[in-house]
Amino acid sequence: MLYKIPLQQTPNQTLSFQIDRQDIHLSLVTRNNGKLYATIKVGNKLIVANRLCLNLVPLIGVDYLPIKGNLAFIDKEGNDDPVYTGLNARFILIYSEK
């Protein structure tokens, strides 16, 4: 199943949500280079730290981590990498179950 994660059009944000009985904590940071980076925790366990967000590239690159799915950004209008000004409009974040 796919889930759309609601985001705000702000340069830096932190949100928490629960999917498949997992407490997921996501931080998105826009650095000086204008690129978006993600940090993901499940419960208190760090899964990904400062991962560059790219179009159609899973944020979690390995299967052995204790998370039951993956997150990826999708550009609805082309093939650009996500920037905060287009979050939740042009660039959507999807959680997909394994």
Short mmCIF file of N, CA, C and O in Angstrom, two decimals:
data_model
loop_
_atom_site.label_atom_id
_atom_site.label_comp_id
_atom_site.label_asym_id
_atom_site.label_seq_id
_atom_site.Cartn_x
_atom_site.Cartn_y
_atom_site.Cartn_z
N MET A 1 0.83 -1.17 0.00
CA MET A 1 0.00 0.00 0.00
C MET A 1 0.88 1.25 0.00
O MET A 1 1.95 1.25 0.59
N LEU A 2 0.43 2.30 -0.65
CA LEU A 2 1.15 3.56 -0.70
C LEU A 2 0.45 4.59 0.17
O LEU A 2 -0.78 4.65 0.20
N TYR A 3 1.25 5.41 0.84
CA TYR A 3 0.74 6.49 1.67
C TYR A 3 1.43 7.79 1.27
O TYR A 3 2.65 7.82 1.14
N LYS A 4 0.65 8.84 1.09
CA LYS A 4 1.22 10.17 0.83
C LYS A 4 1.45 10.84 2.18
O LYS A 4 0.54 10.94 3.00
N ILE A 5 2.67 11.32 2.38
CA ILE A 5 3.03 11.99 3.63
C ILE A 5 2.86 13.48 3.42
O ILE A 5 3.52 14.07 2.56
N PRO A 6 1.98 14.14 4.19
CA PRO A 6 1.75 15.57 4.00
C PRO A 6 2.95 16.40 4.50
O PRO A 6 3.45 16.18 5.60
N LEU A 7 3.40 17.31 3.67
CA LEU A 7 4.52 18.17 4.00
C LEU A 7 4.13 19.63 3.85
O LEU A 7 3.17 19.96 3.17
N GLN A 8 4.91 20.50 4.47
CA GLN A 8 4.71 21.94 4.34
C GLN A 8 5.76 22.51 3.41
O GLN A 8 6.84 21.94 3.25
N GLN A 9 5.46 23.65 2.82
CA GLN A 9 6.43 24.31 1.94
C GLN A 9 7.31 25.24 2.77
O GLN A 9 7.30 26.46 2.58
N THR A 10 8.05 24.65 3.68
CA THR A 10 9.00 25.39 4.51
C THR A 10 10.38 24.75 4.34
O THR A 10 10.48 23.54 4.13
N PRO A 11 11.46 25.53 4.46
CA PRO A 11 12.80 25.00 4.21
C PRO A 11 13.20 23.88 5.15
O PRO A 11 13.90 22.96 4.75
N ASN A 12 12.76 23.96 6.40
CA ASN A 12 13.12 22.96 7.41
C ASN A 12 11.87 22.56 8.16
O ASN A 12 11.09 23.42 8.57
N GLN A 13 11.69 21.27 8.35
CA GLN A 13 10.51 20.80 9.09
C GLN A 13 10.78 19.44 9.70
O GLN A 13 11.62 18.68 9.23
N THR A 14 10.04 19.18 10.76
CA THR A 14 10.08 17.89 11.44
C THR A 14 8.66 17.42 11.63
O THR A 14 7.79 18.20 12.02
N LEU A 15 8.40 16.15 11.33
CA LEU A 15 7.08 15.61 11.54
C LEU A 15 7.18 14.16 11.98
O LEU A 15 8.18 13.50 11.76
N SER A 16 6.13 13.71 12.62
CA SER A 16 6.03 12.32 13.08
C SER A 16 4.72 11.76 12.58
O SER A 16 3.71 12.46 12.53
N PHE A 17 4.73 10.48 12.24
CA PHE A 17 3.52 9.82 11.79
C PHE A 17 3.65 8.34 12.10
O PHE A 17 4.74 7.82 12.34
N GLN A 18 2.50 7.67 12.09
CA GLN A 18 2.50 6.24 12.37
C GLN A 18 1.92 5.51 11.16
O GLN A 18 0.83 5.84 10.68
N ILE A 19 2.70 4.54 10.66
CA ILE A 19 2.26 3.69 9.56
C ILE A 19 2.67 2.26 9.90
O ILE A 19 3.82 2.03 10.31
N ASP A 20 1.75 1.34 9.75
CA ASP A 20 2.04 -0.08 9.97
C ASP A 20 2.61 -0.32 11.36
O ASP A 20 3.58 -1.04 11.53
N ARG A 21 2.03 0.32 12.35
CA ARG A 21 2.43 0.20 13.76
C ARG A 21 3.88 0.62 14.02
O ARG A 21 4.54 0.12 14.90
N GLN A 22 4.37 1.55 13.20
CA GLN A 22 5.71 2.11 13.38
C GLN A 22 5.59 3.60 13.63
O GLN A 22 4.87 4.30 12.91
N ASP A 23 6.29 4.10 14.63
CA ASP A 23 6.37 5.54 14.87
C ASP A 23 7.56 6.08 14.09
O ASP A 23 8.71 5.81 14.43
N ILE A 24 7.27 6.82 13.02
CA ILE A 24 8.30 7.33 12.14
C ILE A 24 8.46 8.83 12.37
O ILE A 24 7.48 9.57 12.41
N HIS A 25 9.71 9.25 12.52
CA HIS A 25 10.05 10.65 12.74
C HIS A 25 10.93 11.10 11.57
O HIS A 25 11.96 10.48 11.30
N LEU A 26 10.51 12.17 10.90
CA LEU A 26 11.19 12.63 9.71
C LEU A 26 11.58 14.09 9.88
O LEU A 26 10.75 14.91 10.26
N SER A 27 12.83 14.40 9.59
CA SER A 27 13.30 15.78 9.56
C SER A 27 13.79 16.08 8.16
O SER A 27 14.56 15.30 7.59
N LEU A 28 13.34 17.20 7.60
CA LEU A 28 13.80 17.66 6.30
C LEU A 28 14.49 19.00 6.49
O LEU A 28 13.95 19.90 7.13
N VAL A 29 15.69 19.11 5.92
CA VAL A 29 16.49 20.32 6.06
C VAL A 29 16.94 20.77 4.68
O VAL A 29 17.43 19.95 3.90
N THR A 30 16.79 22.06 4.39
CA THR A 30 17.33 22.64 3.17
C THR A 30 18.65 23.30 3.52
O THR A 30 18.72 24.18 4.38
N ARG A 31 19.70 22.86 2.87
CA ARG A 31 21.04 23.41 3.13
C ARG A 31 21.31 24.61 2.23
O ARG A 31 20.50 24.94 1.35
N ASN A 32 22.45 25.25 2.43
CA ASN A 32 22.81 26.44 1.67
C ASN A 32 22.87 26.19 0.17
O ASN A 32 22.71 27.12 -0.61
N ASN A 33 23.11 24.95 -0.24
CA ASN A 33 23.16 24.63 -1.66
C ASN A 33 21.76 24.49 -2.28
O ASN A 33 21.62 24.20 -3.46
N GLY A 34 20.71 24.68 -1.45
CA GLY A 34 19.34 24.60 -1.92
C GLY A 34 18.78 23.19 -1.99
O GLY A 34 17.62 22.99 -2.32
N LYS A 35 19.59 22.20 -1.67
CA LYS A 35 19.15 20.81 -1.73
C LYS A 35 18.53 20.36 -0.41
O LYS A 35 18.86 20.87 0.65
N LEU A 36 17.61 19.42 -0.53
CA LEU A 36 16.85 18.91 0.61
C LEU A 36 17.49 17.63 1.13
O LEU A 36 17.85 16.75 0.35
N TYR A 37 17.62 17.52 2.46
CA TYR A 37 18.22 16.36 3.11
C TYR A 37 17.25 15.82 4.16
O TYR A 37 16.57 16.58 4.84
N ALA A 38 17.23 14.49 4.31
CA ALA A 38 16.29 13.84 5.23
C ALA A 38 17.03 13.05 6.30
O ALA A 38 18.05 12.41 6.03
N THR A 39 16.47 13.11 7.51
CA THR A 39 16.88 12.23 8.60
C THR A 39 15.64 11.50 9.05
O THR A 39 14.58 12.11 9.25
N ILE A 40 15.74 10.17 9.20
CA ILE A 40 14.59 9.33 9.53
C ILE A 40 14.92 8.48 10.75
O ILE A 40 15.98 7.86 10.81
N LYS A 41 13.98 8.46 11.70
CA LYS A 41 14.07 7.57 12.85
C LYS A 41 12.79 6.75 12.93
O LYS A 41 11.71 7.22 12.58
N VAL A 42 12.93 5.52 13.39
CA VAL A 42 11.77 4.69 13.73
C VAL A 42 11.86 4.46 15.23
O VAL A 42 12.84 3.87 15.70
N GLY A 43 10.86 4.95 15.95
CA GLY A 43 10.98 4.96 17.41
C GLY A 43 12.16 5.84 17.77
O GLY A 43 12.25 6.98 17.34
N ASN A 44 13.09 5.30 18.52
CA ASN A 44 14.30 6.04 18.87
C ASN A 44 15.51 5.61 18.06
O ASN A 44 16.62 6.06 18.31
N LYS A 45 15.32 4.73 17.07
CA LYS A 45 16.44 4.19 16.30
C LYS A 45 16.66 5.01 15.02
O LYS A 45 15.76 5.14 14.20
N LEU A 46 17.87 5.52 14.86
CA LEU A 46 18.23 6.25 13.66
C LEU A 46 18.32 5.30 12.47
O LEU A 46 19.00 4.28 12.52
N ILE A 47 17.62 5.64 11.40
CA ILE A 47 17.60 4.82 10.20
C ILE A 47 18.46 5.45 9.10
O ILE A 47 19.26 4.78 8.47
N VAL A 48 18.27 6.73 8.88
CA VAL A 48 19.00 7.48 7.85
C VAL A 48 19.33 8.85 8.42
O VAL A 48 18.47 9.49 9.02
N ALA A 49 20.57 9.31 8.19
CA ALA A 49 20.97 10.64 8.66
C ALA A 49 21.45 11.48 7.48
O ALA A 49 22.34 11.08 6.73
N ASN A 50 20.82 12.62 7.30
CA ASN A 50 21.24 13.61 6.29
C ASN A 50 21.36 13.01 4.89
O ASN A 50 22.32 13.25 4.18
N ARG A 51 20.36 12.27 4.50
CA ARG A 51 20.33 11.65 3.17
C ARG A 51 19.82 12.66 2.15
O ARG A 51 18.77 13.28 2.34
N LEU A 52 20.56 12.84 1.07
CA LEU A 52 20.13 13.73 -0.01
C LEU A 52 18.84 13.21 -0.63
O LEU A 52 18.74 12.03 -0.98
N CYS A 53 17.85 14.08 -0.76
CA CYS A 53 16.57 13.70 -1.34
C CYS A 53 16.62 13.88 -2.85
O CYS A 53 16.87 14.99 -3.35
N LEU A 54 16.40 12.80 -3.58
CA LEU A 54 16.43 12.79 -5.03
C LEU A 54 15.11 12.25 -5.56
O LEU A 54 14.44 11.45 -4.90
N ASN A 55 14.75 12.66 -6.75
CA ASN A 55 13.51 12.20 -7.36
C ASN A 55 13.58 10.69 -7.62
O ASN A 55 14.54 10.19 -8.20
N LEU A 56 12.56 9.98 -7.16
CA LEU A 56 12.37 8.54 -7.39
C LEU A 56 13.47 7.65 -6.80
O LEU A 56 13.57 6.49 -7.17
N VAL A 57 14.27 8.17 -5.90
CA VAL A 57 15.32 7.38 -5.26
C VAL A 57 14.90 7.11 -3.81
O VAL A 57 14.66 8.05 -3.05
N PRO A 58 14.79 5.85 -3.42
CA PRO A 58 14.39 5.54 -2.04
C PRO A 58 15.34 6.18 -1.02
O PRO A 58 16.55 6.20 -1.21
N LEU A 59 14.76 6.72 0.03
CA LEU A 59 15.57 7.34 1.09
C LEU A 59 16.28 6.30 1.94
O LEU A 59 17.30 6.59 2.55
N ILE A 60 15.73 5.10 2.00
CA ILE A 60 16.33 4.03 2.79
C ILE A 60 16.93 3.03 1.81
O ILE A 60 16.21 2.35 1.09
N GLY A 61 18.25 2.95 1.80
CA GLY A 61 18.93 2.21 0.77
C GLY A 61 19.20 0.74 1.07
O GLY A 61 19.73 0.04 0.23
N VAL A 62 18.85 0.28 2.26
CA VAL A 62 19.12 -1.13 2.61
C VAL A 62 17.89 -1.76 3.23
O VAL A 62 17.08 -1.07 3.86
N ASP A 63 17.75 -3.06 3.09
CA ASP A 63 16.56 -3.76 3.58
C ASP A 63 16.67 -4.26 5.01
O ASP A 63 15.68 -4.62 5.61
N TYR A 64 17.87 -4.32 5.56
CA TYR A 64 18.02 -4.93 6.87
C TYR A 64 17.66 -3.99 8.03
O TYR A 64 17.61 -4.41 9.17
N LEU A 65 17.42 -2.73 7.75
CA LEU A 65 17.09 -1.79 8.82
C LEU A 65 15.69 -2.07 9.35
O LEU A 65 14.82 -2.57 8.63
N PRO A 66 15.44 -1.73 10.61
CA PRO A 66 14.15 -2.06 11.23
C PRO A 66 13.02 -1.11 10.83
O PRO A 66 12.43 -0.44 11.66
N ILE A 67 12.72 -1.06 9.57
CA ILE A 67 11.58 -0.31 9.07
C ILE A 67 10.89 -1.19 8.03
O ILE A 67 11.56 -1.90 7.28
N LYS A 68 9.58 -1.16 8.02
CA LYS A 68 8.83 -2.10 7.20
C LYS A 68 8.55 -1.60 5.78
O LYS A 68 7.90 -2.29 5.01
N GLY A 69 9.04 -0.42 5.44
CA GLY A 69 8.77 0.14 4.12
C GLY A 69 9.87 1.08 3.71
O GLY A 69 10.98 1.03 4.23
N ASN A 70 9.54 1.97 2.76
CA ASN A 70 10.52 2.93 2.28
C ASN A 70 9.82 4.24 1.94
O ASN A 70 8.60 4.27 1.75
N LEU A 71 10.61 5.29 1.85
CA LEU A 71 10.11 6.62 1.51
C LEU A 71 10.83 7.10 0.27
O LEU A 71 12.03 6.87 0.11
N ALA A 72 10.10 7.80 -0.60
CA ALA A 72 10.71 8.37 -1.80
C ALA A 72 9.90 9.59 -2.24
O ALA A 72 8.68 9.65 -2.05
N PHE A 73 10.61 10.54 -2.83
CA PHE A 73 9.95 11.71 -3.42
C PHE A 73 9.63 11.43 -4.88
O PHE A 73 10.39 10.75 -5.58
N ILE A 74 8.51 11.99 -5.32
CA ILE A 74 8.08 11.86 -6.71
C ILE A 74 7.80 13.26 -7.25
O ILE A 74 7.06 14.03 -6.64
N ASP A 75 8.41 13.58 -8.38
CA ASP A 75 8.14 14.83 -9.09
C ASP A 75 6.96 14.58 -10.01
O ASP A 75 7.06 13.82 -10.97
N LYS A 76 5.83 15.23 -9.73
CA LYS A 76 4.62 15.02 -10.52
C LYS A 76 4.65 15.72 -11.88
O LYS A 76 3.80 15.48 -12.72
N GLU A 77 5.65 16.62 -12.08
CA GLU A 77 5.67 17.41 -13.31
C GLU A 77 6.92 17.19 -14.16
O GLU A 77 7.09 17.86 -15.18
N GLY A 78 7.79 16.30 -13.74
CA GLY A 78 9.01 16.10 -14.53
C GLY A 78 9.96 15.15 -13.83
O GLY A 78 9.54 14.17 -13.24
N ASN A 79 11.25 15.50 -13.86
CA ASN A 79 12.26 14.62 -13.28
C ASN A 79 13.27 15.42 -12.45
O ASN A 79 14.46 15.11 -12.47
N ASP A 80 12.81 16.44 -11.75
CA ASP A 80 13.69 17.25 -10.91
C ASP A 80 13.71 16.70 -9.49
O ASP A 80 12.78 16.04 -9.05
N ASP A 81 14.80 17.01 -8.80
CA ASP A 81 14.89 16.65 -7.39
C ASP A 81 14.06 17.62 -6.56
O ASP A 81 13.88 18.78 -6.95
N PRO A 82 13.54 17.18 -5.43
CA PRO A 82 12.63 18.02 -4.64
C PRO A 82 13.32 19.24 -4.03
O PRO A 82 14.48 19.17 -3.61
N VAL A 83 12.58 20.33 -4.01
CA VAL A 83 12.97 21.55 -3.28
C VAL A 83 11.76 21.95 -2.44
O VAL A 83 10.61 21.66 -2.79
N TYR A 84 12.02 22.63 -1.34
CA TYR A 84 10.94 22.88 -0.37
C TYR A 84 9.80 23.70 -0.94
O TYR A 84 8.64 23.54 -0.52
N THR A 85 10.06 24.57 -1.91
CA THR A 85 9.00 25.42 -2.45
C THR A 85 7.94 24.64 -3.21
O THR A 85 6.84 25.14 -3.43
N GLY A 86 8.25 23.40 -3.59
CA GLY A 86 7.27 22.58 -4.30
C GLY A 86 6.74 21.40 -3.51
O GLY A 86 6.01 20.57 -4.04
N LEU A 87 7.10 21.33 -2.22
CA LEU A 87 6.66 20.19 -1.41
C LEU A 87 5.14 20.14 -1.30
O LEU A 87 4.47 21.16 -1.16
N ASN A 88 4.62 18.95 -1.38
CA ASN A 88 3.20 18.65 -1.25
C ASN A 88 2.37 19.15 -2.43
O ASN A 88 1.16 19.02 -2.44
N ALA A 89 3.03 19.72 -3.43
CA ALA A 89 2.35 20.16 -4.64
C ALA A 89 3.01 19.43 -5.81
O ALA A 89 2.53 18.39 -6.24
N ARG A 90 4.13 19.96 -6.26
CA ARG A 90 4.86 19.29 -7.35
C ARG A 90 5.60 18.06 -6.83
O ARG A 90 5.63 17.02 -7.50
N PHE A 91 6.20 18.16 -5.66
CA PHE A 91 7.00 17.06 -5.09
C PHE A 91 6.24 16.43 -3.94
O PHE A 91 5.96 17.09 -2.94
N ILE A 92 5.89 15.17 -4.09
CA ILE A 92 5.16 14.47 -3.02
C ILE A 92 6.08 13.40 -2.43
O ILE A 92 6.93 12.85 -3.12
N LEU A 93 5.87 13.15 -1.16
CA LEU A 93 6.62 12.11 -0.45
C LEU A 93 5.70 10.92 -0.24
O LEU A 93 4.60 11.06 0.31
N ILE A 94 6.16 9.76 -0.67
CA ILE A 94 5.37 8.54 -0.60
C ILE A 94 6.05 7.53 0.30
O ILE A 94 7.27 7.34 0.23
N TYR A 95 5.27 6.88 1.16
CA TYR A 95 5.73 5.73 1.92
C TYR A 95 5.14 4.50 1.26
O TYR A 95 3.93 4.43 1.03
N SER A 96 5.98 3.54 0.95
CA SER A 96 5.50 2.29 0.36
C SER A 96 5.89 1.12 1.25
O SER A 96 7.01 1.07 1.76
N GLU A 97 4.94 0.22 1.43
CA GLU A 97 5.23 -0.98 2.21
C GLU A 97 6.06 -1.95 1.38
O GLU A 97 5.95 -1.97 0.16
N LYS A 98 6.88 -2.73 2.04
CA LYS A 98 7.71 -3.73 1.34
C LYS A 98 6.87 -4.92 0.96
O LYS A 98 5.90 -5.24 1.52
#
